[in-house]
Tab-separated table of C-alpha atoms in Angstrom:
chain	number	residue	atom	x	y	z
L	1457	LYS	CA	-0.233	1.094	-0.014
L	1458	ALA	CA	1.364	3.393	-0.511
L	1459	GLY	CA	1.812	6.027	2.584
L	1460	VAL	CA	1.027	9.157	3.021
L	1461	THR	CA	1.593	11.792	0.587
L	1462	GLN	CA	1.551	15.119	1.041
L	1463	THR	CA	2.382	18.175	-1.644
L	1464	PRO	CA	3.998	19.713	-2.319
L	1465	ARG	CA	7.645	19.083	-0.040
L	1466	TYR	CA	8.663	22.800	-0.543
L	1467	LEU	CA	7.077	26.095	-0.557
L	1468	ILE	CA	8.443	29.870	-0.279
L	1469	LYS	CA	6.071	32.719	0.333
L	1470	THR	CA	5.996	35.985	1.984
L	1471	ARG	CA	4.429	37.441	4.310
L	1472	GLY	CA	0.580	38.033	3.664
L	1473	GLN	CA	0.144	35.560	1.321
L	1474	GLN	CA	-1.738	32.464	1.604
L	1475	VAL	CA	-0.840	29.155	0.809
L	1476	THR	CA	-2.905	25.679	0.191
L	1477	LEU	CA	-0.832	21.959	1.926
L	1478	SER	CA	-2.297	18.396	0.469
L	1479	CYS	CA	-2.292	15.642	1.840
L	1480	SER	CA	-3.791	11.903	0.806
L	1481	PRO	CA	-4.176	9.371	3.134
L	1482	ILE	CA	-3.602	5.639	3.065
L	1483	SER	CA	-6.011	3.413	0.908
L	1484	GLY	CA	-9.189	2.730	3.122
L	1485	HIS	CA	-8.078	5.364	5.841
L	1486	ARG	CA	-10.227	7.620	6.914
L	1487	SER	CA	-9.132	10.441	9.472
L	1488	VAL	CA	-7.305	12.422	8.686
L	1489	SER	CA	-4.304	15.256	10.897
L	1490	TRP	CA	-3.068	18.040	10.419
L	1491	TYR	CA	0.238	18.710	12.916
L	1492	GLN	CA	2.436	22.373	13.479
L	1493	GLN	CA	6.116	21.159	13.826
L	1494	THR	CA	8.344	23.660	15.041
L	1495	PRO	CA	12.266	23.349	16.978
L	1496	GLY	CA	10.266	25.978	19.653
L	1497	GLN	CA	7.057	24.597	19.746
L	1498	GLY	CA	7.943	20.479	18.635
L	1499	LEU	CA	4.984	19.061	17.236
L	1500	GLN	CA	1.617	20.927	17.518
L	1501	PHE	CA	-1.603	19.293	16.480
L	1502	LEU	CA	-3.582	22.017	14.457
L	1503	PHE	CA	-7.203	19.884	13.387
L	1504	GLU	CA	-9.097	15.978	12.739
L	1505	TYR	CA	-11.148	15.262	10.016
L	1506	PHE	CA	-13.610	12.526	8.852
L	1507	SER	CA	-16.180	12.306	7.060
L	1508	GLU	CA	-15.406	15.275	5.435
L	1509	THR	CA	-16.741	16.997	9.280
L	1510	GLN	CA	-13.740	18.846	11.061
L	1511	ARG	CA	-14.005	16.097	14.582
L	1512	ASN	CA	-11.549	17.724	16.626
L	1513	LYS	CA	-9.437	20.885	17.140
L	1514	GLY	CA	-6.393	22.097	18.724
L	1515	ASN	CA	-5.766	26.699	19.313
L	1516	PHE	CA	-4.801	27.945	16.747
L	1517	PRO	CA	-6.037	30.982	15.453
L	1518	GLY	CA	-8.711	30.473	12.414
L	1519	ARG	CA	-6.208	31.868	9.369
L	1520	PHE	CA	-5.001	28.558	9.789
L	1521	SER	CA	-8.496	26.053	7.922
L	1522	GLY	CA	-8.955	22.560	6.729
L	1523	ARG	CA	-10.993	20.697	4.371
L	1524	GLN	CA	-11.245	16.776	3.714
L	1525	PHE	CA	-13.470	15.159	0.628
L	1526	SER	CA	-15.343	12.635	0.060
L	1527	ASN	CA	-12.678	10.422	-1.716
L	1528	SER	CA	-10.555	11.539	2.624
L	1529	ARG	CA	-8.080	13.761	0.878
L	1530	SER	CA	-7.565	16.343	2.397
L	1531	GLU	CA	-6.273	20.151	2.234
L	1532	MET	CA	-5.141	22.999	4.983
L	1533	ASN	CA	-4.510	26.408	3.863
L	1534	VAL	CA	-3.577	29.470	6.334
L	1535	SER	CA	-4.354	32.568	5.203
L	1536	THR	CA	-2.254	36.002	5.804
L	1537	LEU	CA	0.826	34.114	6.761
L	1538	GLU	CA	3.041	35.079	9.350
L	1539	LEU	CA	6.643	35.070	9.592
L	1540	GLY	CA	6.013	32.393	12.774
L	1541	ASP	CA	3.509	29.815	10.884
L	1542	SER	CA	7.634	28.845	8.961
L	1543	ALA	CA	7.305	25.110	10.199
L	1544	LEU	CA	6.996	21.165	9.147
L	1545	TYR	CA	3.406	20.672	8.089
L	1546	LEU	CA	2.502	17.397	8.852
L	1547	CYS	CA	-0.232	15.179	7.585
L	1548	ALA	CA	-1.406	11.727	9.356
L	1549	SER	CA	-4.175	9.213	8.241
L	1550	SER	CA	-5.488	6.687	10.751
L	1551	LEU	CA	-8.310	3.772	9.716
L	1552	GLU	CA	-11.840	4.975	12.221
L	1553	SER	CA	-11.579	2.736	14.952
L	1554	SER	CA	-14.559	1.876	17.656
L	1555	THR	CA	-12.161	3.213	20.587
L	1556	GLY	CA	-10.828	5.759	18.555
L	1557	THR	CA	-6.941	4.621	19.947
L	1558	ASP	CA	-5.543	3.786	16.516
L	1559	THR	CA	-2.409	4.402	15.028
L	1560	GLN	CA	-1.444	7.219	13.404
L	1561	TYR	CA	0.798	7.297	9.800
L	1562	PHE	CA	2.612	10.576	8.309
L	1563	GLY	CA	3.266	11.779	6.080
L	1564	PRO	CA	6.689	13.550	5.298
L	1565	GLY	CA	5.654	16.524	5.798
L	1566	THR	CA	5.396	20.344	3.257
L	1567	ARG	CA	7.598	22.744	4.333
L	1568	LEU	CA	6.541	25.711	4.494
L	1569	THR	CA	8.992	28.794	4.822
L	1570	VAL	CA	7.557	32.472	5.269
L	1571	LEU	CA	9.477	35.256	4.277
W	804	GLY	CA	-5.243	17.361	31.107
W	805	ASN	CA	-2.538	14.495	29.048
W	806	SER	CA	-0.074	14.518	28.681
W	807	VAL	CA	3.341	13.613	27.895
W	808	THR	CA	7.095	13.876	29.346
W	809	GLN	CA	10.480	12.683	27.617
W	810	MET	CA	13.389	12.891	29.176
W	811	GLU	CA	15.762	15.841	27.895
W	812	GLY	CA	18.025	15.140	25.142
W	813	PRO	CA	20.508	14.912	23.156
W	814	VAL	CA	21.951	11.228	23.972
W	815	THR	CA	25.194	10.878	22.572
W	816	LEU	CA	26.514	6.806	22.408
W	817	SER	CA	28.911	5.039	20.803
W	818	GLU	CA	27.483	1.994	18.883
W	819	GLU	CA	26.569	-0.848	20.742
W	820	ALA	CA	25.801	0.532	23.513
W	821	PHE	CA	22.322	0.152	25.758
W	822	LEU	CA	20.248	2.638	25.175
W	823	THR	CA	17.231	4.198	27.341
W	824	ILE	CA	14.843	7.056	26.339
W	825	ASN	CA	12.631	7.879	29.429
W	826	CYS	CA	9.079	8.714	29.014
W	827	THR	CA	6.041	9.676	31.102
W	828	TYR	CA	2.833	9.926	30.619
W	829	THR	CA	-0.592	11.585	32.598
W	830	ALA	CA	-3.771	10.234	30.551
W	831	THR	CA	-7.541	9.920	31.786
W	832	GLY	CA	-8.388	6.532	30.884
W	833	TYR	CA	-6.821	4.149	28.747
W	834	PRO	CA	-4.694	5.729	25.669
W	835	SER	CA	-2.763	3.748	23.213
W	836	LEU	CA	0.745	4.440	23.698
W	837	PHE	CA	3.200	5.228	20.591
W	838	TRP	CA	7.313	5.874	19.925
W	839	TYR	CA	7.781	7.709	16.661
W	840	VAL	CA	10.634	8.058	14.722
W	841	GLN	CA	11.427	11.642	12.802
W	842	TYR	CA	14.614	11.164	10.487
W	843	PRO	CA	16.445	13.809	9.470
W	844	GLY	CA	14.262	15.925	6.645
W	845	GLU	CA	11.827	13.718	6.807
W	846	GLY	CA	8.394	12.602	8.838
W	847	LEU	CA	7.706	10.230	11.365
W	848	GLN	CA	7.883	6.570	10.984
W	849	LEU	CA	5.766	4.511	13.409
W	850	LEU	CA	8.253	2.580	15.937
W	851	LEU	CA	6.128	0.637	18.190
W	852	LYS	CA	3.260	0.412	19.943
W	853	ALA	CA	1.404	-0.383	22.496
W	854	THR	CA	-2.893	-0.742	23.180
W	855	LYS	CA	-2.607	-1.603	27.330
W	856	ALA	CA	-1.479	-1.706	30.773
W	857	ASP	CA	1.680	-4.089	30.494
W	858	ASP	CA	2.229	-4.675	26.847
W	859	LYS	CA	5.382	-4.472	25.125
W	860	GLY	CA	6.155	-2.924	21.552
W	861	SER	CA	9.240	-4.041	19.333
W	862	ASN	CA	9.979	-3.439	16.750
W	863	LYS	CA	14.155	-3.118	14.882
W	864	GLY	CA	15.872	-3.873	17.941
W	865	PHE	CA	13.575	-1.512	20.069
W	866	GLU	CA	11.387	-1.770	22.792
W	867	ALA	CA	8.718	-0.554	25.117
W	868	THR	CA	7.163	-1.853	28.097
W	869	TYR	CA	3.107	0.294	29.027
W	870	ARG	CA	3.435	0.096	32.772
W	871	LYS	CA	0.478	1.738	33.890
W	872	GLU	CA	1.280	1.689	37.883
W	873	THR	CA	4.642	4.259	36.934
W	874	THR	CA	2.467	6.040	33.981
W	875	SER	CA	5.833	5.353	31.700
W	876	PHE	CA	6.795	3.637	28.661
W	877	HIS	CA	10.252	3.716	27.831
W	878	LEU	CA	12.106	3.359	24.721
W	879	GLU	CA	14.865	0.984	25.624
W	880	LYS	CA	17.279	-0.873	22.512
W	881	GLY	CA	20.274	-3.774	23.627
W	882	SER	CA	22.815	-1.817	21.044
W	883	VAL	CA	22.356	1.488	18.826
W	884	GLN	CA	24.382	1.488	16.007
W	885	VAL	CA	25.357	4.567	14.200
W	886	SER	CA	21.906	4.398	11.475
W	887	ASP	CA	19.790	4.459	14.639
W	888	SER	CA	20.822	8.680	14.969
W	889	ALA	CA	17.210	10.407	15.161
W	890	VAL	CA	15.159	12.000	17.362
W	891	TYR	CA	12.955	9.418	19.188
W	892	PHE	CA	8.951	10.981	19.644
W	893	CYS	CA	6.320	9.398	23.175
W	894	ALA	CA	3.103	10.361	22.202
W	895	LEU	CA	-0.318	8.988	23.627
W	896	LYS	CA	-3.710	8.801	22.019
W	897	GLY	CA	-6.829	8.391	24.165
W	898	ALA	CA	-9.891	7.837	22.792
W	899	GLY	CA	-11.143	10.635	20.589
W	900	THR	CA	-8.364	12.821	21.220
W	901	ALA	CA	-5.480	14.439	19.219
W	902	LEU	CA	-2.001	12.232	19.741
W	903	ILE	CA	-0.075	14.350	22.034
W	904	PHE	CA	4.072	14.114	21.162
W	905	GLY	CA	6.539	14.486	24.134
W	906	LYS	CA	8.962	17.150	22.575
W	907	GLY	CA	11.022	14.757	21.308
W	908	THR	CA	14.913	13.492	22.538
W	909	THR	CA	17.951	13.810	19.818
W	910	LEU	CA	20.081	10.557	20.104
W	911	SER	CA	23.402	10.943	18.398
W	912	VAL	CA	25.498	7.151	18.142
W	913	SER	CA	29.144	6.946	16.754
W	914	SER	CA	31.608	4.621	15.349
C-alpha cells in the first residue's frame, strides 16, 4: 500500500500571502489529522477530519483552516501568512476504530518557509 | 489534560551501547502509547506501540512496555547502531482525542 503523500514538499511564501497544502491518506483510511512542527513548540495538533467533517481542533487561530473531500483527501489552508508560520506541516491518516485510539501514519511533511 | 514528558536530549552514545529514553505520561482513561522516530529531513515513522497495560511493543530491536502503575513507556535498545541516530518522540492517544507528543529526544550514535 502506498503511504501518506503530501504535496508540495517545499514552499516559500511571503508574509500576507496564503497557502494550500494537500494530503492523500493511505487507501482505506478515513481520518486525516494535521500537525505543525517547529523547533520551539515541537509537534502541535491543528485539526482532524473524518468523513468530510472536522472532528477535533487544536489551539490555532482562524487563519488555519482545512477540509476533507469525499475520497478522504485533505487540504489545509493558511491565510495571511506570518513569519511564525514557518514550519514543517505533517499530515497523518488512520483507520476509524470504535476506540478512537488507532495508529496514525505520517506523511513526509511540507516544509513551509515564510519570508 | 493528557500530557507526555520525555527525557531531554541530546543523548550521545557509542555504537553497540545500551539505550534508554525515558517517557512518562498523564492521562485519563486508557490511552494507547507510541514511539515515533524522525530521521533528518523526513516525517515521522511509527517505531512501536502498545494499547493496554503490560503490553510490550517491539520493532527493529527497540522495545517499550506500557507500565500503568508507573505511567511510563520507556524506550530501550540493547545495542544501538549509527543508523539509529534520529529524533525519538513518545506519544499518547486517548479515545477521541488528538495524538499528544513529548518534545522529542535527539539520539546521536558514533562509531
